[in-house]
Tab-separated table of C-alpha atoms in Angstrom:
chain	number	residue	atom	x	y	z
A	52	UNK	CA	-17.972	28.678	49.732
A	53	UNK	CA	-18.574	25.786	47.344
A	54	UNK	CA	-21.941	25.237	45.698
A	55	UNK	CA	-23.369	21.795	45.061
A	56	UNK	CA	-23.151	20.437	41.507
A	57	UNK	CA	-26.419	19.732	39.742
A	58	UNK	CA	-29.915	20.964	40.541
A	59	UNK	CA	-31.859	20.603	43.735
A	60	UNK	CA	-35.496	21.205	42.834
A	61	UNK	CA	-37.459	22.343	45.851
A	62	UNK	CA	-36.591	19.694	48.445
A	63	UNK	CA	-35.594	16.673	46.407
A	64	UNK	CA	-32.662	15.943	44.125
A	65	UNK	CA	-33.021	15.013	40.477
A	66	UNK	CA	-33.942	11.439	39.590
A	67	UNK	CA	-30.591	11.024	37.847
A	68	UNK	CA	-28.673	12.131	40.951
A	69	UNK	CA	-30.731	9.815	43.170
A	70	UNK	CA	-30.224	6.815	40.874
A	71	UNK	CA	-26.472	7.475	40.801
A	72	UNK	CA	-26.343	7.738	44.605
A	73	UNK	CA	-28.107	4.374	44.901
A	74	UNK	CA	-25.676	2.767	42.446
A	75	UNK	CA	-22.686	4.106	44.349
A	76	UNK	CA	-24.098	3.557	47.838
A	77	UNK	CA	-23.645	7.241	48.659
A	78	UNK	CA	-25.599	9.995	50.380
A	79	UNK	CA	-26.963	13.160	48.836
A	80	UNK	CA	-28.213	14.602	52.120
A	81	UNK	CA	-28.334	13.892	55.827
A	82	UNK	CA	-30.867	15.052	58.396
A	83	UNK	CA	-29.530	15.825	61.851
A	84	UNK	CA	-30.918	16.932	65.189
A	85	UNK	CA	-28.510	19.195	67.059
A	86	UNK	CA	-30.806	19.048	70.079
A	87	UNK	CA	-34.416	18.137	70.809
A	88	UNK	CA	-34.976	21.140	73.077
A	89	UNK	CA	-37.977	23.170	71.944
A	90	UNK	CA	-40.203	25.885	73.351
A	91	UNK	CA	-43.269	24.815	71.332
A	92	UNK	CA	-45.416	21.791	72.218
A	93	UNK	CA	-47.049	20.883	68.901
A	94	UNK	CA	-49.770	18.233	69.310
A	95	UNK	CA	-48.462	16.356	66.246
A	96	UNK	CA	-44.755	16.489	67.155
A	97	UNK	CA	-42.593	13.367	67.262
A	98	UNK	CA	-40.177	14.793	69.871
A	99	UNK	CA	-40.186	12.934	73.220
A	100	UNK	CA	-40.958	14.457	76.578
A	101	UNK	CA	-38.432	16.589	78.456
A	102	UNK	CA	-37.336	13.798	80.800
A	103	UNK	CA	-36.181	11.758	77.780
A	104	UNK	CA	-33.892	14.468	76.410
A	105	UNK	CA	-30.609	13.182	77.763
A	106	UNK	CA	-27.139	12.307	76.495
A	107	UNK	CA	-27.322	14.533	73.427
A	108	UNK	CA	-24.440	14.763	70.973
A	109	UNK	CA	-21.552	17.075	71.823
A	110	UNK	CA	-20.322	19.709	69.379
A	111	UNK	CA	-17.345	17.572	68.396
A	112	UNK	CA	-19.644	14.592	67.761
A	113	UNK	CA	-21.898	16.748	65.575
A	114	UNK	CA	-18.862	17.997	63.644
A	115	UNK	CA	-17.746	14.418	63.129
A	116	UNK	CA	-21.182	13.293	61.929
A	117	UNK	CA	-21.273	16.129	59.391
A	118	UNK	CA	-17.822	15.265	58.074
A	119	UNK	CA	-18.756	11.591	57.816
A	120	UNK	CA	-21.807	12.563	55.760
A	121	UNK	CA	-19.649	14.713	53.488
A	122	UNK	CA	-17.251	11.815	52.970
A	123	UNK	CA	-20.221	9.740	51.825
A	124	UNK	CA	-21.139	12.357	49.217
A	125	UNK	CA	-23.708	14.465	51.068
A	126	UNK	CA	-24.395	17.788	49.367
A	127	UNK	CA	-26.874	19.061	51.922
A	128	UNK	CA	-27.308	18.876	55.698
A	129	UNK	CA	-30.896	19.290	56.894
A	130	UNK	CA	-31.168	20.650	60.425
A	131	UNK	CA	-34.159	19.452	62.402
A	132	UNK	CA	-35.125	19.788	66.057
A	133	UNK	CA	-36.139	20.523	68.647
A	134	UNK	CA	-35.851	24.132	67.648
A	135	UNK	CA	-32.531	24.948	65.986
A	136	UNK	CA	-32.872	28.722	66.327
A	137	UNK	CA	-32.756	28.502	70.133
A	138	UNK	CA	-29.864	26.011	70.207
A	139	UNK	CA	-26.835	28.156	71.111
A	140	UNK	CA	-24.404	26.657	68.570
A	141	UNK	CA	-26.600	26.543	65.463
A	142	UNK	CA	-24.991	29.428	63.575
A	143	UNK	CA	-21.491	28.106	64.248
A	144	UNK	CA	-22.535	24.654	63.041
A	145	UNK	CA	-24.117	26.112	59.912
A	146	UNK	CA	-20.880	27.951	59.214
A	147	UNK	CA	-19.038	24.641	59.634
A	148	UNK	CA	-21.405	22.977	57.146
A	149	UNK	CA	-20.994	25.745	54.595
A	150	UNK	CA	-17.213	25.920	55.021
A	151	UNK	CA	-17.147	22.209	54.195
A	152	UNK	CA	-18.884	22.797	50.882
A	153	UNK	CA	-22.420	21.659	51.702
A	154	UNK	CA	-25.823	23.301	51.593
A	155	UNK	CA	-27.508	23.937	54.940
A	156	UNK	CA	-31.285	23.676	55.253
A	157	UNK	CA	-32.970	24.529	58.561
A	158	UNK	CA	-36.516	23.835	59.722
A	159	UNK	CA	-37.540	26.388	62.344
A	160	UNK	CA	-40.514	27.750	64.263
A	161	UNK	CA	-38.817	31.142	64.272
A	162	UNK	CA	-38.425	31.550	68.031
A	163	UNK	CA	-34.769	32.570	67.892
A	164	UNK	CA	-34.878	34.373	64.559
A	165	UNK	CA	-33.859	37.892	65.527
A	166	UNK	CA	-32.955	40.349	62.785
A	167	UNK	CA	-29.265	39.610	63.357
A	168	UNK	CA	-29.903	35.846	63.204
A	169	UNK	CA	-31.907	36.238	59.976
A	170	UNK	CA	-29.108	38.298	58.435
A	171	UNK	CA	-26.529	35.643	59.248
A	172	UNK	CA	-28.733	32.968	57.683
A	173	UNK	CA	-28.964	35.129	54.570
A	174	UNK	CA	-25.228	35.784	54.467
A	175	UNK	CA	-24.528	32.043	54.629
A	176	UNK	CA	-27.186	31.224	51.983
A	177	UNK	CA	-29.074	28.941	54.369
A	178	UNK	CA	-32.207	27.318	52.979
A	179	UNK	CA	-34.858	28.224	55.562
A	180	UNK	CA	-38.104	26.342	56.138
A	181	UNK	CA	-40.519	28.153	58.464
A	182	UNK	CA	-43.164	26.111	60.249
A	183	UNK	CA	-46.577	27.750	59.855
A	184	UNK	CA	-49.936	25.992	59.819
A	185	UNK	CA	-52.539	28.752	59.749
A	186	UNK	CA	-53.269	32.418	59.145
A	187	UNK	CA	-55.655	32.250	62.102
A	188	UNK	CA	-53.876	33.371	65.268
A	189	UNK	CA	-55.785	31.205	67.750
A	190	UNK	CA	-55.522	28.099	65.571
A	191	UNK	CA	-51.806	28.619	64.963
A	192	UNK	CA	-51.231	28.961	68.705
A	193	UNK	CA	-53.236	25.769	69.307
A	194	UNK	CA	-51.319	23.808	66.676
A	195	UNK	CA	-48.036	25.038	68.192
A	196	UNK	CA	-49.036	24.363	71.784
A	197	UNK	CA	-47.636	27.772	72.663
A	198	UNK	CA	-49.472	31.047	73.368
A	199	UNK	CA	-48.036	33.727	71.121
A	200	UNK	CA	-46.721	31.289	68.506
A	201	UNK	CA	-48.536	33.103	65.699
A	202	UNK	CA	-46.767	36.371	66.482
A	203	UNK	CA	-43.399	34.610	66.805
A	204	UNK	CA	-43.821	33.018	63.367
A	205	UNK	CA	-45.044	36.204	61.676
A	206	UNK	CA	-42.223	38.253	63.201
A	207	UNK	CA	-39.650	35.694	62.058
A	208	UNK	CA	-41.040	35.744	58.517
A	209	UNK	CA	-40.886	39.540	58.483
A	210	UNK	CA	-37.254	39.469	59.635
A	211	UNK	CA	-36.297	36.919	57.017
A	212	UNK	CA	-37.913	39.068	54.344
A	213	UNK	CA	-36.122	42.156	55.676
A	214	UNK	CA	-32.831	40.239	55.369
A	215	UNK	CA	-33.559	39.498	51.694
A	216	UNK	CA	-35.491	36.203	51.623
A	217	UNK	CA	-36.726	34.815	49.314
A	218	UNK	CA	-34.576	35.324	46.234
A	219	UNK	CA	-33.098	33.238	43.442
A	220	UNK	CA	-30.280	31.977	45.667
A	221	UNK	CA	-31.937	32.391	49.068
A	222	UNK	CA	-34.532	29.626	49.365
A	223	UNK	CA	-37.438	30.175	51.738
A	224	UNK	CA	-40.245	27.690	52.333
A	225	UNK	CA	-43.170	27.282	54.692
A	226	UNK	CA	-43.878	23.857	56.175
A	227	UNK	CA	-47.507	23.101	57.049
A	228	UNK	CA	-49.211	19.978	58.315
A	229	UNK	CA	-52.649	19.031	56.968
A	230	UNK	CA	-55.385	18.621	59.577
A	231	UNK	CA	-59.189	19.095	59.688
A	232	UNK	CA	-58.803	22.449	61.418
A	233	UNK	CA	-56.768	24.100	58.614
A	234	UNK	CA	-57.571	22.094	55.491
A	235	UNK	CA	-60.053	24.622	54.113
A	236	UNK	CA	-57.625	27.550	54.365
A	237	UNK	CA	-54.561	25.743	53.005
A	238	UNK	CA	-55.392	26.336	49.303
A	239	UNK	CA	-55.409	30.073	50.015
A	240	UNK	CA	-52.120	29.743	51.880
A	241	UNK	CA	-50.606	27.801	48.974
A	242	UNK	CA	-51.596	30.553	46.555
A	243	UNK	CA	-50.245	33.264	48.876
A	244	UNK	CA	-46.922	31.464	49.270
A	245	UNK	CA	-46.519	31.009	45.514
A	246	UNK	CA	-47.243	34.700	44.976
A	247	UNK	CA	-44.635	35.594	47.614
A	248	UNK	CA	-41.984	33.419	45.961
A	249	UNK	CA	-42.011	31.134	49.007
A	250	UNK	CA	-42.018	27.371	48.427
A	251	UNK	CA	-44.990	25.573	50.025
A	252	UNK	CA	-44.143	22.338	51.841
A	253	UNK	CA	-47.466	20.776	52.875
A	254	UNK	CA	-47.407	17.271	54.307
A	255	UNK	CA	-49.613	14.594	55.806
A	256	UNK	CA	-49.019	14.172	59.533
A	257	UNK	CA	-47.015	11.048	60.332
A	258	UNK	CA	-49.110	9.172	62.928
A	259	UNK	CA	-46.516	8.817	65.684
A	260	UNK	CA	-45.852	10.032	69.228
A	261	UNK	CA	-48.115	13.008	69.994
A	262	UNK	CA	-50.136	12.602	66.791
A	263	UNK	CA	-51.205	9.103	67.875
A	264	UNK	CA	-52.901	10.467	70.999
A	265	UNK	CA	-54.375	13.530	69.272
A	266	UNK	CA	-56.651	11.876	66.757
A	267	UNK	CA	-58.570	15.137	66.287
A	268	UNK	CA	-55.746	15.989	63.850
A	269	UNK	CA	-56.420	13.031	61.543
A	270	UNK	CA	-57.695	13.465	57.990
A	271	UNK	CA	-59.204	10.460	56.198
A	272	UNK	CA	-57.414	9.251	53.058
A	273	UNK	CA	-60.194	10.085	50.615
A	274	UNK	CA	-60.372	13.600	52.029
A	275	UNK	CA	-56.606	13.847	51.587
A	276	UNK	CA	-56.995	12.789	47.963
A	277	UNK	CA	-59.606	15.515	47.402
A	278	UNK	CA	-57.314	18.089	48.984
A	279	UNK	CA	-54.206	17.032	47.034
A	280	UNK	CA	-56.178	17.194	43.778
A	281	UNK	CA	-57.562	20.625	44.692
A	282	UNK	CA	-54.033	21.969	45.193
A	283	UNK	CA	-52.803	20.305	41.980
A	284	UNK	CA	-55.623	21.939	40.010
A	285	UNK	CA	-54.907	25.319	41.630
A	286	UNK	CA	-51.180	25.069	40.937
A	287	UNK	CA	-51.756	24.171	37.298
A	288	UNK	CA	-54.392	26.851	36.727
A	289	UNK	CA	-52.688	29.775	38.452
A	290	UNK	CA	-48.974	28.979	38.255
A	291	UNK	CA	-48.514	26.547	35.364
A	292	UNK	CA	-47.127	23.863	37.692
A	293	UNK	CA	-47.900	20.277	36.633
A	294	UNK	CA	-47.481	17.381	39.035
A	295	UNK	CA	-49.055	14.065	40.009
A	296	UNK	CA	-50.690	13.706	43.405
A	297	UNK	CA	-49.140	11.223	45.812
A	298	UNK	CA	-48.563	11.044	49.572
A	299	UNK	CA	-47.095	12.285	51.809
A	300	UNK	CA	-46.003	15.648	50.285
A	301	UNK	CA	-48.205	17.976	48.263
A	302	UNK	CA	-46.515	18.623	44.928
A	303	UNK	CA	-43.318	16.802	45.893
A	304	UNK	CA	-42.017	13.237	45.987
A	305	UNK	CA	-40.399	11.730	49.044
A	306	UNK	CA	-37.854	9.084	48.070
A	307	UNK	CA	-35.366	10.071	50.761
A	308	UNK	CA	-34.533	6.549	51.873
A	309	UNK	CA	-32.617	6.094	48.644
A	310	UNK	CA	-30.177	8.916	49.385
A	311	UNK	CA	-30.524	10.187	52.956
A	312	UNK	CA	-30.677	9.235	56.620
A	313	UNK	CA	-31.299	10.802	60.015
A	314	UNK	CA	-28.820	11.172	62.868
A	315	UNK	CA	-30.819	12.018	65.972
A	316	UNK	CA	-29.689	14.023	68.974
A	317	UNK	CA	-28.428	10.886	70.760
A	318	UNK	CA	-26.449	9.654	67.750
A	319	UNK	CA	-28.905	6.978	66.622
A	320	UNK	CA	-29.056	6.574	62.852
A	321	UNK	CA	-32.511	5.996	61.374
A	322	UNK	CA	-33.975	5.976	57.857
A	323	UNK	CA	-36.032	9.102	58.686
A	324	UNK	CA	-37.988	10.674	61.546
A	325	UNK	CA	-41.001	8.478	60.742
A	326	UNK	CA	-39.225	5.121	60.506
A	327	UNK	CA	-38.112	5.099	64.129
A	328	UNK	CA	-35.976	2.019	63.723
A	329	UNK	CA	-32.368	2.651	64.820
A	330	UNK	CA	-29.902	0.915	62.511
A	331	UNK	CA	-26.816	1.921	64.497
A	332	UNK	CA	-25.247	4.682	66.544
A	333	UNK	CA	-22.428	6.936	65.344
A	334	UNK	CA	-20.862	6.854	68.807
A	335	UNK	CA	-20.159	3.170	68.320
A	336	UNK	CA	-19.696	2.677	64.564
A	337	UNK	CA	-18.770	4.877	61.591
A	338	UNK	CA	-21.710	6.150	59.578
A	339	UNK	CA	-20.432	4.452	56.420
A	340	UNK	CA	-20.419	1.057	58.138
A	341	UNK	CA	-23.895	1.579	59.599
A	342	UNK	CA	-25.426	2.495	56.239
A	343	UNK	CA	-23.625	-0.228	54.284
A	344	UNK	CA	-24.673	-2.967	56.706
A	345	UNK	CA	-28.323	-1.949	57.099
A	346	UNK	CA	-30.805	-4.434	55.687
A	347	UNK	CA	-33.534	-1.872	56.321
A	348	UNK	CA	-31.918	0.602	53.934
A	349	UNK	CA	-31.202	-2.109	51.396
A	350	UNK	CA	-34.887	-3.057	51.467
A	351	UNK	CA	-35.995	0.556	51.071
A	352	UNK	CA	-33.586	1.247	48.212
A	353	UNK	CA	-34.860	-1.914	46.521
A	354	UNK	CA	-38.486	-1.011	47.272
A	355	UNK	CA	-39.713	-2.037	43.828
A	356	UNK	CA	-39.003	-5.668	44.759
A	357	UNK	CA	-39.459	-5.596	48.532
A	358	UNK	CA	-42.539	-3.454	49.201
A	359	UNK	CA	-45.744	-5.318	50.012
A	360	UNK	CA	-49.426	-5.172	49.175
A	361	UNK	CA	-51.080	-2.731	46.752
A	362	UNK	CA	-48.057	-0.397	46.858
A	363	UNK	CA	-46.061	-3.071	45.042
A	364	UNK	CA	-48.459	-3.335	42.101
A	365	UNK	CA	-49.458	0.332	41.967
A	366	UNK	CA	-48.890	2.016	38.612
A	367	UNK	CA	-46.910	4.713	40.438
A	368	UNK	CA	-44.595	2.240	42.148
A	369	UNK	CA	-41.495	3.244	40.178
A	370	UNK	CA	-41.560	6.779	41.612
A	371	UNK	CA	-43.614	6.437	44.785
A	372	UNK	CA	-43.666	4.240	47.851
A	373	UNK	CA	-46.080	6.319	49.893
A	374	UNK	CA	-44.935	7.330	53.345
A	375	UNK	CA	-42.708	4.688	54.883
A	376	UNK	CA	-43.119	6.447	58.244
A	377	UNK	CA	-46.907	6.084	58.157
A	378	UNK	CA	-46.577	2.441	57.127
A	379	UNK	CA	-44.150	1.702	59.966
A	380	UNK	CA	-46.052	3.611	62.632
A	381	UNK	CA	-49.462	2.123	61.774
A	382	UNK	CA	-48.457	-1.451	60.913
A	383	UNK	CA	-45.022	-2.008	62.463
A	384	UNK	CA	-43.706	-2.947	59.007
A	385	UNK	CA	-41.639	-0.401	57.063
A	386	UNK	CA	-42.388	-2.309	53.850
A	387	UNK	CA	-46.167	-2.421	54.280
A	388	UNK	CA	-48.382	-0.449	51.942
A	389	UNK	CA	-49.040	3.084	53.142
A	390	UNK	CA	-52.360	2.986	55.054
A	391	UNK	CA	-52.851	6.726	54.572
A	392	UNK	CA	-52.704	6.519	50.783
A	393	UNK	CA	-56.144	6.859	49.224
A	394	UNK	CA	-55.252	3.985	46.873
A	395	UNK	CA	-54.956	1.619	49.809
A	396	UNK	CA	-58.310	2.041	51.536
A	397	UNK	CA	-58.603	-1.664	52.224
A	398	UNK	CA	-55.551	-1.451	54.502
A	399	UNK	CA	-56.904	1.350	56.688
A	400	UNK	CA	-57.229	-0.219	60.115
A	401	UNK	CA	-56.233	2.620	62.445
A	402	UNK	CA	-58.742	4.822	64.236
A	403	UNK	CA	-56.942	7.711	62.496
A	404	UNK	CA	-57.973	6.265	59.150
A	405	UNK	CA	-61.166	5.410	57.362
A	406	UNK	CA	-64.256	7.162	56.132
C-alpha cells in the first residue's frame, strides 16, 4: 500500500504542506462519519438523538466520497462516529481507504475492538485514537454515559498493545476532553501516555449539543490557561517537548479549515464537527464543487483578513484562530473571536464561560 509523501506530525500536517494545499485549493485530509450509531451516551457528545439518525450514507456513497477526497489530494481519511468499531463495514472501508493510497485514522471508544479487530487495524497500519477521559472507573463511566465503559476502554487498549501498538509506524493516541472532574488527574495521564509512547490528544469541549445542557462540564478560560501552561511545563521538563499554548488542543494546533472538511453520515459537508453549517451535500453536488463554491471555507482559509475582534489583532494570529467551533456555537458567527480563549475574556458571555 502507498504511504503519504511528507511528514504528518501527530495530528496535523506541516505548515508547508498546509500552505501549498491552500494555494492549490486541495485537501490534505477529510473527516467522515460512516454512521452515527453509538452505544455510549457521552454528556459532551455532539451526536443527535436516536430518532434523528436516519437516511445515512450507503456503502457506495461512502466509497464515492472517499474517492472524491482522494481526487482532491487527501492523504488521510479520519473516521469519526458514532462508534466506528461497532459499524459492520468499518474494516472493509478502511481496507478501501488503504488500497487507494491514503492513511486511515479512526477515533474509537473501543467497544468493538476484539483481539481480531485490533490485529486487522495493526495489519493495515491504521492510526488509532482511543477515547479515554479518566483513570477513575466511576468517573470514566459517567463521562461515557455507559456502565462498564472503563473496562471496555481498558480492554481495548490492552488488545491494541497485544497487537503491537504503539510503534514507529503504528500510531496510537488517547483522546481526552478537559472538564472540572478530570482536570487534576490529566497531567498524570499526559505523563503516563508519553511514557507509553502513546500520543496525548487533550482538547477543550466544544460547547454544542449535549455539552450545552451539561454545564457541569465547563472549565473557565483562565483555568484552561493554567492547565495548558501546566502541561506545557511538564512536557518541556520531562520530555524535552517545546510548544506554545493555544486553544483548543493541548500541544497541537488546529488549522483544519485550511485543508480539511467533514462529510457527515447524511452526506452534508461541513467545515468541521463544531462549525455545524452545511455548505452542501455530496448526494446533490460533487465535493470539489461544494468546497470551491463555499464562502465559509474561503473566509476560514483567509482568516488573517476575515476574523473579527481580538483574534484578528492577536500576536498569534498567523498560526492560530482559536476554536472556530466554539466561536460558532457560542456566538453564531464562525469568524468571531473564540470566547473560550483566555486572551478573549471580554467576549465571554455564555454561562459556560467566565470566572
